[in-house]
Amino acid sequence: MIPEKRVIRRIQSGGCAIHCQDCSISQLCIPFTLNAHELDQLDNIIERKKPIQKGQTLFKAGDELKSLYAIRSGTIKSYTITEQGDEQITGFHLAGDLVGFDAIGGLKHPSFAQALETSMVCEIPFETL
C-alpha cells in the first residue's frame, strides 16, 4: 500500500515520478538502514533526470562536484585523457552504481563520465547530502 502523502506528491508532480522506494534498483543504491522518514527526505532531494543519450557526458574532468549520480538503467563509462591525448577507460558503471565519488576528495571530477547507450540516472545534489 502506498502512503497517502507519496500518492499526493506523485499526483502533483504529474504522475510520472519514480520514488526511491518504488524503484526497481532500490536494493542496490539505497542504504538498507534508512527508515521511512529518511527515505522521504532522500526522495525530496533526488532529481529525476531525462534520459542521457548515447555520447552525452554527466561531467567532465575538472568540473566542480555538484552531484552524484545513481544509474537506473544503461551503461556509463568513466575515463581520463592521457598526456598523449588517448582515452584511458577507468571504469564501467551499470544500473545500481553511483558515479562521481572520485570527486569528493578534491571537489573536482578527475575523470569524464559518458553514456555508452541511452541511460536513466537520478541526480543527487552533493551540497544537500
GROMACS .gro file of N, CA and C in nm:
model
  387
    1MET      N    1   0.084  -0.118   0.000
    1MET     CA    2   0.000   0.000   0.000
    1MET      C    3   0.088   0.124   0.000
    2ILE      N    4   0.063   0.217  -0.089
    2ILE     CA    5   0.141   0.340  -0.099
    2ILE      C    6   0.083   0.442  -0.002
    3PRO      N    7   0.166   0.499   0.088
    3PRO     CA    8   0.116   0.600   0.181
    3PRO      C    9   0.055   0.718   0.106
    4GLU      N   10  -0.052   0.776   0.165
    4GLU     CA   11  -0.126   0.884   0.101
    4GLU      C   12  -0.037   1.002   0.064
    5LYS      N   13   0.058   1.037   0.152
    5LYS     CA   14   0.147   1.150   0.128
    5LYS      C   15   0.226   1.132  -0.002
    6ARG      N   16   0.276   1.011  -0.028
    6ARG     CA   17   0.353   0.984  -0.150
    6ARG      C   18   0.262   0.988  -0.272
    7VAL      N   19   0.137   0.941  -0.258
    7VAL     CA   20   0.043   0.944  -0.370
    7VAL      C   21   0.013   1.088  -0.409
    8ILE      N   22  -0.010   1.175  -0.309
    8ILE     CA   23  -0.038   1.315  -0.336
    8ILE      C   24   0.081   1.380  -0.405
    9ARG      N   25   0.203   1.354  -0.355
    9ARG     CA   26   0.324   1.411  -0.415
    9ARG      C   27   0.337   1.364  -0.559
   10ARG      N   28   0.307   1.239  -0.586
   10ARG     CA   29   0.319   1.184  -0.721
   10ARG      C   30   0.216   1.250  -0.814
   11ILE      N   31   0.094   1.270  -0.768
   11ILE     CA   32  -0.009   1.334  -0.849
   11ILE      C   33   0.032   1.478  -0.880
   12GLN      N   34   0.085   1.551  -0.780
   12GLN     CA   35   0.126   1.689  -0.801
   12GLN      C   36   0.241   1.700  -0.900
   13SER      N   37   0.324   1.599  -0.907
   13SER     CA   38   0.439   1.604  -0.998
   13SER      C   39   0.405   1.551  -1.137
   14GLY      N   40   0.280   1.532  -1.165
   14GLY     CA   41   0.240   1.488  -1.299
   14GLY      C   42   0.223   1.339  -1.311
   15GLY      N   43   0.238   1.266  -1.201
   15GLY     CA   44   0.211   1.124  -1.201
   15GLY      C   45   0.321   1.037  -1.258
   16CYS      N   46   0.437   1.094  -1.295
   16CYS     CA   47   0.538   1.012  -1.359
   16CYS      C   48   0.666   0.998  -1.278
   17ALA      N   49   0.671   1.053  -1.159
   17ALA     CA   50   0.792   1.040  -1.077
   17ALA      C   51   0.804   0.898  -1.022
   18ILE      N   52   0.926   0.847  -1.024
   18ILE     CA   53   0.953   0.718  -0.963
   18ILE      C   54   1.025   0.746  -0.833
   19HIS      N   55   0.963   0.711  -0.723
   19HIS     CA   56   1.023   0.737  -0.593
   19HIS      C   57   1.117   0.623  -0.556
   20CYS      N   58   1.213   0.656  -0.471
   20CYS     CA   59   1.317   0.561  -0.435
   20CYS      C   60   1.261   0.425  -0.392
   21GLN      N   61   1.158   0.427  -0.307
   21GLN     CA   62   1.103   0.300  -0.258
   21GLN      C   63   1.038   0.218  -0.368
   22ASP      N   64   0.996   0.284  -0.476
   22ASP     CA   65   0.929   0.215  -0.586
   22ASP      C   66   1.024   0.174  -0.698
   23CYS      N   67   1.148   0.219  -0.690
   23CYS     CA   68   1.245   0.196  -0.796
   23CYS      C   69   1.291   0.050  -0.797
   24SER      N   70   1.307  -0.004  -0.915
   24SER     CA   71   1.346  -0.146  -0.927
   24SER      C   72   1.489  -0.173  -0.881
   25ILE      N   73   1.572  -0.070  -0.869
   25ILE     CA   74   1.710  -0.093  -0.823
   25ILE      C   75   1.733  -0.040  -0.682
   26SER      N   76   1.627  -0.013  -0.608
   26SER     CA   77   1.643   0.047  -0.475
   26SER      C   78   1.731  -0.037  -0.383
   27GLN      N   79   1.727  -0.169  -0.396
   27GLN     CA   80   1.810  -0.254  -0.310
   27GLN      C   81   1.958  -0.234  -0.339
   28LEU      N   82   1.991  -0.186  -0.458
   28LEU     CA   83   2.131  -0.169  -0.497
   28LEU      C   84   2.189  -0.035  -0.454
   29CYS      N   85   2.109   0.070  -0.450
   29CYS     CA   86   2.169   0.202  -0.424
   29CYS      C   87   2.119   0.273  -0.299
   30ILE      N   88   2.017   0.220  -0.231
   30ILE     CA   89   1.969   0.283  -0.108
   30ILE      C   90   2.022   0.206   0.012
   31PRO      N   91   2.084   0.276   0.107
   31PRO     CA   92   2.129   0.207   0.228
   31PRO      C   93   2.010   0.141   0.299
   32PHE      N   94   2.025   0.015   0.335
   32PHE     CA   95   1.913  -0.059   0.393
   32PHE      C   96   1.877  -0.010   0.533
   33THR      N   97   1.959   0.073   0.595
   33THR     CA   98   1.933   0.120   0.731
   33THR      C   99   1.843   0.242   0.737
   34LEU      N  100   1.804   0.298   0.622
   34LEU     CA  101   1.719   0.416   0.623
   34LEU      C  102   1.577   0.380   0.665
   35ASN      N  103   1.520   0.464   0.753
   35ASN     CA  104   1.380   0.444   0.792
   35ASN      C  105   1.290   0.521   0.695
   36ALA      N  106   1.158   0.511   0.713
   36ALA     CA  107   1.062   0.571   0.620
   36ALA      C  108   1.080   0.722   0.610
   37HIS      N  109   1.104   0.789   0.723
   37HIS     CA  110   1.123   0.934   0.722
   37HIS      C  111   1.248   0.972   0.643
   38GLU      N  112   1.356   0.898   0.664
   38GLU     CA  113   1.481   0.925   0.592
   38GLU      C  114   1.465   0.898   0.442
   39LEU      N  115   1.388   0.796   0.406
   39LEU     CA  116   1.361   0.770   0.264
   39LEU      C  117   1.283   0.883   0.200
   40ASP      N  118   1.186   0.939   0.274
   40ASP     CA  119   1.111   1.054   0.223
   40ASP      C  120   1.203   1.174   0.202
   41GLN      N  121   1.296   1.196   0.295
   41GLN     CA  122   1.392   1.306   0.280
   41GLN      C  123   1.479   1.285   0.156
   42LEU      N  124   1.524   1.162   0.136
   42LEU     CA  125   1.604   1.130   0.019
   42LEU      C  126   1.524   1.155  -0.109
   43ASP      N  127   1.398   1.112  -0.110
   43ASP     CA  128   1.311   1.135  -0.226
   43ASP      C  129   1.300   1.284  -0.259
   44ASN      N  130   1.300   1.368  -0.155
   44ASN     CA  131   1.284   1.512  -0.176
   44ASN      C  132   1.408   1.578  -0.237
   45ILE      N  133   1.527   1.521  -0.215
   45ILE     CA  134   1.647   1.586  -0.268
   45ILE      C  135   1.692   1.531  -0.403
   46ILE      N  136   1.652   1.409  -0.436
   46ILE     CA  137   1.695   1.348  -0.562
   46ILE      C  138   1.618   1.409  -0.678
   47GLU      N  139   1.692   1.444  -0.781
   47GLU     CA  140   1.632   1.500  -0.902
   47GLU      C  141   1.629   1.392  -1.009
   48ARG      N  142   1.510   1.359  -1.057
   48ARG     CA  143   1.498   1.261  -1.164
   48ARG      C  144   1.526   1.333  -1.295
   49LYS      N  145   1.612   1.276  -1.374
   49LYS     CA  146   1.654   1.341  -1.498
   49LYS      C  147   1.588   1.276  -1.618
   50LYS      N  148   1.592   1.349  -1.729
   50LYS     CA  149   1.552   1.293  -1.857
   50LYS      C  150   1.659   1.192  -1.897
   51PRO      N  151   1.630   1.110  -1.994
   51PRO     CA  152   1.732   1.014  -2.038
   51PRO      C  153   1.859   1.085  -2.084
   52ILE      N  154   1.972   1.024  -2.054
   52ILE     CA  155   2.102   1.069  -2.103
   52ILE      C  156   2.127   0.990  -2.232
   53GLN      N  157   2.145   1.059  -2.341
   53GLN     CA  158   2.161   0.992  -2.470
   53GLN      C  159   2.304   0.942  -2.489
   54LYS      N  160   2.318   0.841  -2.571
   54LYS     CA  161   2.450   0.785  -2.603
   54LYS      C  162   2.545   0.898  -2.644
   55GLY      N  163   2.662   0.900  -2.581
   55GLY     CA  164   2.763   1.001  -2.611
   55GLY      C  165   2.759   1.124  -2.523
   56GLN      N  166   2.647   1.148  -2.455
   56GLN     CA  167   2.639   1.264  -2.366
   56GLN      C  168   2.721   1.239  -2.239
   57THR      N  169   2.772   1.347  -2.181
   57THR     CA  170   2.851   1.335  -2.059
   57THR      C  171   2.771   1.382  -1.938
   58LEU      N  172   2.793   1.315  -1.825
   58LEU     CA  173   2.737   1.359  -1.697
   58LEU      C  174   2.825   1.470  -1.640
   59PHE      N  175   2.956   1.453  -1.653
   59PHE     CA  176   3.053   1.554  -1.609
   59PHE      C  177   3.184   1.532  -1.684
   60LYS      N  178   3.267   1.634  -1.680
   60LYS     CA  179   3.398   1.629  -1.747
   60LYS      C  180   3.508   1.646  -1.644
   61ALA      N  181   3.627   1.598  -1.677
   61ALA     CA  182   3.742   1.615  -1.588
   61ALA      C  183   3.763   1.764  -1.562
   62GLY      N  184   3.779   1.798  -1.435
   62GLY     CA  185   3.798   1.937  -1.396
   62GLY      C  186   3.671   2.007  -1.354
   63ASP      N  187   3.553   1.951  -1.388
   63ASP     CA  188   3.426   2.010  -1.345
   63ASP      C  189   3.415   2.004  -1.193
   64GLU      N  190   3.353   2.106  -1.137
   64GLU     CA  191   3.326   2.110  -0.993
   64GLU      C  192   3.224   2.000  -0.958
   65LEU      N  193   3.245   1.938  -0.842
   65LEU     CA  194   3.149   1.837  -0.795
   65LEU      C  195   3.021   1.907  -0.755
   66LYS      N  196   2.914   1.879  -0.827
   66LYS     CA  197   2.783   1.934  -0.795
   66LYS      C  198   2.688   1.824  -0.752
   67SER      N  199   2.701   1.706  -0.813
   67SER     CA  200   2.608   1.597  -0.787
   67SER      C  201   2.676   1.462  -0.798
   68LEU      N  202   2.615   1.364  -0.733
   68LEU     CA  203   2.646   1.224  -0.755
   68LEU      C  204   2.531   1.170  -0.839
   69TYR      N  205   2.554   1.061  -0.909
   69TYR     CA  206   2.452   1.008  -0.999
   69TYR      C  207   2.429   0.860  -0.972
   70ALA      N  208   2.303   0.823  -0.951
   70ALA     CA  209   2.265   0.683  -0.936
   70ALA      C  210   2.213   0.637  -1.072
   71ILE      N  211   2.273   0.534  -1.126
   71ILE     CA  212   2.232   0.485  -1.258
   71ILE      C  213   2.112   0.393  -1.242
   72ARG      N  214   2.001   0.429  -1.305
   72ARG     CA  215   1.880   0.346  -1.302
   72ARG      C  216   1.879   0.244  -1.415
   73SER      N  217   1.929   0.284  -1.531
   73SER     CA  218   1.939   0.192  -1.644
   73SER      C  219   2.045   0.243  -1.739
   74GLY      N  220   2.099   0.152  -1.818
   74GLY     CA  221   2.202   0.190  -1.914
   74GLY      C  222   2.342   0.166  -1.861
   75THR      N  223   2.439   0.217  -1.936
   75THR     CA  224   2.580   0.198  -1.903
   75THR      C  225   2.654   0.330  -1.920
   76ILE      N  226   2.735   0.363  -1.821
   76ILE     CA  227   2.818   0.483  -1.823
   76ILE      C  228   2.964   0.439  -1.815
   77LYS      N  229   3.050   0.501  -1.893
   77LYS     CA  230   3.194   0.473  -1.878
   77LYS      C  231   3.260   0.595  -1.817
   78SER      N  232   3.361   0.570  -1.735
   78SER     CA  233   3.444   0.679  -1.686
   78SER      C  234   3.580   0.664  -1.750
   79TYR      N  235   3.642   0.778  -1.780
   79TYR     CA  236   3.772   0.773  -1.848
   79TYR      C  237   3.849   0.902  -1.823
   80THR      N  238   3.978   0.895  -1.847
   80THR     CA  239   4.065   1.012  -1.843
   80THR      C  240   4.132   1.025  -1.980
   81ILE      N  241   4.198   1.136  -2.000
   81ILE     CA  242   4.275   1.158  -2.122
   81ILE      C  243   4.423   1.159  -2.083
   82THR      N  244   4.501   1.073  -2.147
   82THR     CA  245   4.644   1.064  -2.116
   82THR      C  246   4.719   1.185  -2.171
   83GLU      N  247   4.844   1.199  -2.131
   83GLU     CA  248   4.928   1.309  -2.181
   83GLU      C  249   4.943   1.303  -2.333
   84GLN      N  250   4.933   1.183  -2.390
   84GLN     CA  251   4.943   1.167  -2.535
   84GLN      C  252   4.810   1.195  -2.606
   85GLY      N  253   4.705   1.224  -2.529
   85GLY     CA  254   4.575   1.254  -2.587
   85GLY      C  255   4.486   1.133  -2.609
   86ASP      N  256   4.528   1.018  -2.557
   86ASP     CA  257   4.447   0.896  -2.572
   86ASP      C  258   4.346   0.884  -2.458
   87GLU      N  259   4.234   0.822  -2.489
   87GLU     CA  260   4.132   0.794  -2.388
   87GLU      C  261   4.172   0.669  -2.309
   88GLN      N  262   4.174   0.681  -2.177
   88GLN     CA  263   4.203   0.566  -2.092
   88GLN      C  264   4.080   0.538  -2.006
   89ILE      N  265   4.013   0.427  -2.034
   89ILE     CA  266   3.891   0.392  -1.960
   89ILE      C  267   3.929   0.348  -1.820
   90THR      N  268   3.861   0.408  -1.721
   90THR     CA  269   3.888   0.376  -1.581
   90THR      C  270   3.776   0.297  -1.516
   91GLY      N  271   3.660   0.286  -1.583
   91GLY     CA  272   3.552   0.208  -1.526
   91GLY      C  273   3.428   0.205  -1.612
   92PHE      N  274   3.347   0.103  -1.589
   92PHE     CA  275   3.215   0.091  -1.648
   92PHE      C  276   3.115   0.085  -1.534
   93HIS      N  277   3.006   0.161  -1.546
   93HIS     CA  278   2.908   0.172  -1.439
   93HIS      C  279   2.772   0.128  -1.491
   94LEU      N  280   2.708   0.039  -1.418
   94LEU     CA  281   2.581  -0.022  -1.458
   94LEU      C  282   2.470   0.018  -1.362
   95ALA      N  283   2.348  -0.026  -1.391
   95ALA     CA  284   2.234   0.004  -1.305
   95ALA      C  285   2.265  -0.032  -1.160
   96GLY      N  286   2.235   0.063  -1.070
   96GLY     CA  287   2.261   0.044  -0.928
   96GLY      C  288   2.390   0.107  -0.881
   97ASP      N  289   2.478   0.142  -0.975
   97ASP     CA  290   2.605   0.205  -0.938
   97ASP      C  291   2.585   0.355  -0.914
   98LEU      N  292   2.671   0.409  -0.828
   98LEU     CA  293   2.676   0.553  -0.805
   98LEU      C  294   2.803   0.606  -0.872
   99VAL      N  295   2.789   0.715  -0.945
   99VAL     CA  296   2.901   0.773  -1.020
   99VAL      C  297   2.931   0.912  -0.964
  100GLY      N  298   3.059   0.943  -0.951
  100GLY     CA  299   3.101   1.076  -0.908
  100GLY      C  300   3.175   1.079  -0.776
  101PHE      N  301   3.183   0.964  -0.708
  101PHE     CA  302   3.251   0.959  -0.578
  101PHE      C  303   3.397   1.002  -0.585
  102ASP      N  304   3.461   0.979  -0.699
  102ASP     CA  305   3.604   1.011  -0.709
  102ASP      C  306   3.633   1.160  -0.699
  103ALA      N  307   3.530   1.245  -0.701
  103ALA     CA  308   3.549   1.389  -0.691
  103ALA      C  309   3.536   1.441  -0.548
  104ILE      N  310   3.494   1.358  -0.456
  104ILE     CA  311   3.468   1.406  -0.320
  104ILE      C  312   3.594   1.461  -0.254
  105GLY      N  313   3.707   1.395  -0.270
  105GLY     CA  314   3.831   1.438  -0.205
  105GLY      C  315   3.875   1.578  -0.245
  106GLY      N  316   3.873   1.607  -0.374
  106GLY     CA  317   3.920   1.737  -0.424
  106GLY      C  318   3.809   1.830  -0.468
  107LEU      N  319   3.685   1.784  -0.462
  107LEU     CA  320   3.567   1.858  -0.505
  107LEU      C  321   3.568   1.895  -0.654
  108LYS      N  322   3.654   1.827  -0.730
  108LYS     CA  323   3.655   1.839  -0.876
  108LYS      C  324   3.665   1.698  -0.934
  109HIS      N  325   3.597   1.678  -1.045
  109HIS     CA  326   3.599   1.546  -1.108
  109HIS      C  327   3.735   1.523  -1.175
  110PRO      N  328   3.801   1.411  -1.143
  110PRO     CA  329   3.929   1.380  -1.206
  110PRO      C  330   3.913   1.309  -1.341
  111SER      N  331   3.788   1.274  -1.375
  111SER     CA  332   3.765   1.198  -1.497
  111SER      C  333   3.637   1.245  -1.565
  112PHE      N  334   3.610   1.187  -1.678
  112PHE     CA  335   3.488   1.212  -1.754
  112PHE      C  336   3.391   1.097  -1.727
  113ALA      N  337   3.260   1.121  -1.740
  113ALA     CA  338   3.159   1.015  -1.734
  113ALA      C  339   3.068   1.034  -1.854
  114GLN      N  340   3.059   0.931  -1.939
  114GLN     CA  341   2.987   0.940  -2.066
  114GLN      C  342   2.896   0.819  -2.084
  115ALA      N  343   2.775   0.844  -2.134
  115ALA     CA  344   2.679   0.736  -2.160
  115ALA      C  345   2.722   0.655  -2.281
  116LEU      N  346   2.724   0.523  -2.266
  116LEU     CA  347   2.754   0.433  -2.378
  116LEU      C  348   2.627   0.395  -2.454
  117GLU      N  349   2.513   0.421  -2.392
  117GLU     CA  350   2.381   0.394  -2.451
  117GLU      C  351   2.284   0.487  -2.380
  118THR      N  352   2.163   0.496  -2.429
  118THR     CA  353   2.064   0.577  -2.360
  118THR      C  354   2.051   0.524  -2.217
  119SER      N  355   2.066   0.614  -2.121
  119SER     CA  356   2.070   0.575  -1.980
  119SER      C  357   1.980   0.666  -1.898
  120MET      N  358   1.928   0.614  -1.790
  120MET     CA  359   1.849   0.692  -1.695
  120MET      C  360   1.928   0.703  -1.566
  121VAL      N  361   1.937   0.826  -1.513
  121VAL     CA  362   2.008   0.847  -1.387
  121VAL      C  363   1.924   0.933  -1.294
  122CYS      N  364   1.949   0.917  -1.165
  122CYS     CA  365   1.893   1.007  -1.066
  122CYS      C  366   2.009   1.093  -1.017
  123GLU      N  367   1.989   1.223  -1.015
  123GLU     CA  368   2.094   1.316  -0.973
  123GLU      C  369   2.075   1.349  -0.826
  124ILE      N  370   2.182   1.335  -0.749
  124ILE     CA  371   2.178   1.361  -0.605
  124ILE      C  372   2.269   1.481  -0.579
  125PRO      N  373   2.211   1.601  -0.558
  125PRO     CA  374   2.294   1.720  -0.535
  125PRO      C  375   2.384   1.699  -0.413
  126PHE      N  376   2.514   1.718  -0.430
  126PHE     CA  377   2.612   1.689  -0.326
  126PHE      C  378   2.595   1.779  -0.205
  127GLU      N  379   2.562   1.906  -0.227
  127GLU     CA  380   2.551   2.000  -0.115
  127GLU      C  381   2.438   1.966  -0.018
  128THR      N  382   2.341   1.887  -0.062
  128THR     CA  383   2.229   1.853   0.027
  128THR      C  384   2.252   1.724   0.105
  129LEU      N  385   2.362   1.655   0.076
  129LEU     CA  386   2.390   1.530   0.149
  129LEU      C  387   2.448   1.558   0.286
   0.00000   0.00000   0.00000
